[in-house]
Amino acid sequence: MKVRFIARDGTTREVVATAGERLLDAAQRDGQPLEGTCGGAVACSTCHVIIAPEDFARLPPASEEEEDLLDLARDAARTSRLACQIRLTAALDGLVARIPGAARNG
């Protein structure tokens, strides 16, 4: 399956991802600037991404803990999610995630 990342400067990279892995893992393997400081424990927002509106509905809903952290994320948008909380499946093939302009360890 493939995932596209849109960098802060607007450049796009398409990467091959494995079903079952987290979006964060695919991003880090590609060298995207997502820290994932808490290791996926839903305790920070350093893996905040903005999902393309046309792809957002394909994702399972965010947990309350994730929503709380997204409230603290810098440059948050209606389609913001934490990349550590998105497990990639075949149904998410072609997902587009934009790296926001800034990150905050909130």
PDB file of C-alpha atoms in Angstrom:
ATOM      1  CA  MET A   1       0.000   0.000   0.000  1.00  0.00           C
ATOM      2  CA  LYS A   2       1.070   3.586  -0.525  1.00  0.00           C
ATOM      3  CA  VAL A   3       0.911   6.709   1.632  1.00  0.00           C
ATOM      4  CA  ARG A   4       1.698  10.250   0.497  1.00  0.00           C
ATOM      5  CA  PHE A   5       3.315  12.837   2.738  1.00  0.00           C
ATOM      6  CA  ILE A   6       3.179  16.538   1.955  1.00  0.00           C
ATOM      7  CA  ALA A   7       6.153  18.268   3.567  1.00  0.00           C
ATOM      8  CA  ARG A   8       6.154  21.709   5.141  1.00  0.00           C
ATOM      9  CA  ASP A   9       7.639  23.128   1.932  1.00  0.00           C
ATOM     10  CA  GLY A  10       4.859  21.592  -0.180  1.00  0.00           C
ATOM     11  CA  THR A  11       6.889  18.784  -1.723  1.00  0.00           C
ATOM     12  CA  THR A  12       5.189  15.399  -1.900  1.00  0.00           C
ATOM     13  CA  ARG A  13       6.692  11.977  -1.267  1.00  0.00           C
ATOM     14  CA  GLU A  14       4.935   8.697  -1.840  1.00  0.00           C
ATOM     15  CA  VAL A  15       6.090   5.809   0.338  1.00  0.00           C
ATOM     16  CA  VAL A  16       5.286   2.132   0.460  1.00  0.00           C
ATOM     17  CA  ALA A  17       3.773   1.116   3.794  1.00  0.00           C
ATOM     18  CA  THR A  18       2.860  -2.229   5.278  1.00  0.00           C
ATOM     19  CA  ALA A  19      -0.670  -3.014   6.406  1.00  0.00           C
ATOM     20  CA  GLY A  20      -0.764  -3.067  10.199  1.00  0.00           C
ATOM     21  CA  GLU A  21       2.025  -0.570  10.777  1.00  0.00           C
ATOM     22  CA  ARG A  22       1.401   2.857  12.241  1.00  0.00           C
ATOM     23  CA  LEU A  23       1.438   5.927  10.022  1.00  0.00           C
ATOM     24  CA  LEU A  24       4.144   7.278  12.359  1.00  0.00           C
ATOM     25  CA  ASP A  25       6.423   4.336  11.578  1.00  0.00           C
ATOM     26  CA  ALA A  26       6.009   4.805   7.821  1.00  0.00           C
ATOM     27  CA  ALA A  27       6.704   8.543   8.223  1.00  0.00           C
ATOM     28  CA  GLN A  28       9.829   8.047  10.323  1.00  0.00           C
ATOM     29  CA  ARG A  29      11.184   5.386   7.967  1.00  0.00           C
ATOM     30  CA  ASP A  30      10.824   7.946   5.167  1.00  0.00           C
ATOM     31  CA  GLY A  31      12.644  10.624   7.179  1.00  0.00           C
ATOM     32  CA  GLN A  32       9.599  12.796   7.806  1.00  0.00           C
ATOM     33  CA  PRO A  33      10.081  15.225  10.730  1.00  0.00           C
ATOM     34  CA  LEU A  34       7.691  13.523  13.164  1.00  0.00           C
ATOM     35  CA  GLU A  35       9.217  12.801  16.563  1.00  0.00           C
ATOM     36  CA  GLY A  36       6.686  10.558  18.256  1.00  0.00           C
ATOM     37  CA  THR A  37       8.328  11.448  21.567  1.00  0.00           C
ATOM     38  CA  CYS A  38       5.937   9.380  23.706  1.00  0.00           C
ATOM     39  CA  GLY A  39       6.338   6.270  21.556  1.00  0.00           C
ATOM     40  CA  GLY A  40       2.640   6.088  20.770  1.00  0.00           C
ATOM     41  CA  ALA A  41       1.401   6.289  24.353  1.00  0.00           C
ATOM     42  CA  VAL A  42      -0.935   9.215  23.462  1.00  0.00           C
ATOM     43  CA  ALA A  43       0.996  11.539  25.759  1.00  0.00           C
ATOM     44  CA  CYS A  44       2.312  14.171  23.322  1.00  0.00           C
ATOM     45  CA  SER A  45       1.477  15.731  19.970  1.00  0.00           C
ATOM     46  CA  THR A  46       4.865  15.488  18.252  1.00  0.00           C
ATOM     47  CA  CYS A  47       3.451  13.190  15.555  1.00  0.00           C
ATOM     48  CA  HIS A  48       0.586  15.513  14.617  1.00  0.00           C
ATOM     49  CA  VAL A  49      -0.368  15.344  10.929  1.00  0.00           C
ATOM     50  CA  ILE A  50      -3.195  16.845   8.915  1.00  0.00           C
ATOM     51  CA  ILE A  51      -5.056  14.269   6.878  1.00  0.00           C
ATOM     52  CA  ALA A  52      -6.433  15.250   3.469  1.00  0.00           C
ATOM     53  CA  PRO A  53     -10.160  16.019   3.843  1.00  0.00           C
ATOM     54  CA  GLU A  54     -11.110  13.392   1.266  1.00  0.00           C
ATOM     55  CA  ASP A  55      -9.270  10.729   3.310  1.00  0.00           C
ATOM     56  CA  PHE A  56     -10.336  11.774   6.808  1.00  0.00           C
ATOM     57  CA  ALA A  57     -13.656   9.892   6.733  1.00  0.00           C
ATOM     58  CA  ARG A  58     -11.797   6.637   5.994  1.00  0.00           C
ATOM     59  CA  LEU A  59     -10.097   6.764   9.404  1.00  0.00           C
ATOM     60  CA  PRO A  60     -11.568   5.310  12.571  1.00  0.00           C
ATOM     61  CA  PRO A  61     -12.604   8.031  15.028  1.00  0.00           C
ATOM     62  CA  ALA A  62      -9.992   9.503  17.354  1.00  0.00           C
ATOM     63  CA  SER A  63     -10.089   8.524  21.016  1.00  0.00           C
ATOM     64  CA  GLU A  64     -10.897  11.130  23.651  1.00  0.00           C
ATOM     65  CA  GLU A  65      -7.231  11.145  24.699  1.00  0.00           C
ATOM     66  CA  GLU A  66      -6.125  11.832  21.135  1.00  0.00           C
ATOM     67  CA  GLU A  67      -8.706  14.614  20.763  1.00  0.00           C
ATOM     68  CA  ASP A  68      -7.423  16.230  23.978  1.00  0.00           C
ATOM     69  CA  LEU A  69      -3.847  16.256  22.657  1.00  0.00           C
ATOM     70  CA  LEU A  70      -4.934  17.588  19.277  1.00  0.00           C
ATOM     71  CA  ASP A  71      -6.496  20.532  21.129  1.00  0.00           C
ATOM     72  CA  LEU A  72      -2.926  21.413  22.183  1.00  0.00           C
ATOM     73  CA  ALA A  73      -1.262  20.783  18.821  1.00  0.00           C
ATOM     74  CA  ARG A  74       0.117  23.796  17.005  1.00  0.00           C
ATOM     75  CA  ASP A  75      -1.467  24.438  13.577  1.00  0.00           C
ATOM     76  CA  ALA A  76      -4.253  21.930  14.300  1.00  0.00           C
ATOM     77  CA  ALA A  77      -7.004  21.634  11.703  1.00  0.00           C
ATOM     78  CA  ARG A  78     -10.369  19.914  11.467  1.00  0.00           C
ATOM     79  CA  THR A  79      -8.681  16.855   9.952  1.00  0.00           C
ATOM     80  CA  SER A  80      -5.735  16.690  12.381  1.00  0.00           C
ATOM     81  CA  ARG A  81      -4.721  13.328  13.812  1.00  0.00           C
ATOM     82  CA  LEU A  82      -1.789  11.801  15.653  1.00  0.00           C
ATOM     83  CA  ALA A  83       0.178   9.559  13.291  1.00  0.00           C
ATOM     84  CA  CYS A  84       0.904   7.112  16.133  1.00  0.00           C
ATOM     85  CA  GLN A  85      -2.817   6.387  16.412  1.00  0.00           C
ATOM     86  CA  ILE A  86      -3.420   5.508  12.765  1.00  0.00           C
ATOM     87  CA  ARG A  87      -2.940   1.827  11.929  1.00  0.00           C
ATOM     88  CA  LEU A  88      -2.611   1.431   8.199  1.00  0.00           C
ATOM     89  CA  THR A  89      -4.923  -0.999   6.434  1.00  0.00           C
ATOM     90  CA  ALA A  90      -5.630  -1.797   2.795  1.00  0.00           C
ATOM     91  CA  ALA A  91      -8.690   0.466   3.104  1.00  0.00           C
ATOM     92  CA  LEU A  92      -6.316   3.394   3.722  1.00  0.00           C
ATOM     93  CA  ASP A  93      -4.241   2.846   0.568  1.00  0.00           C
ATOM     94  CA  GLY A  94      -3.394   6.218  -0.948  1.00  0.00           C
ATOM     95  CA  LEU A  95      -3.841   8.149   2.324  1.00  0.00           C
ATOM     96  CA  VAL A  96      -2.443  11.688   2.180  1.00  0.00           C
ATOM     97  CA  ALA A  97      -0.959  13.277   5.310  1.00  0.00           C
ATOM     98  CA  ARG A  98       0.421  16.816   5.486  1.00  0.00           C
ATOM     99  CA  ILE A  99       3.173  17.693   7.932  1.00  0.00           C
ATOM    100  CA  PRO A 100       2.019  20.837   9.794  1.00  0.00           C
ATOM    101  CA  GLY A 101       4.105  23.973   9.939  1.00  0.00           C
ATOM    102  CA  ALA A 102       5.205  23.476  13.523  1.00  0.00           C
ATOM    103  CA  ALA A 103       5.169  20.925  16.311  1.00  0.00           C
ATOM    104  CA  ARG A 104       4.781  21.294  20.033  1.00  0.00           C
ATOM    105  CA  ASN A 105       5.334  18.667  22.678  1.00  0.00           C
ATOM    106  CA  GLY A 106       1.940  19.153  24.273  1.00  0.00           C
TER     107      GLY A 106
END
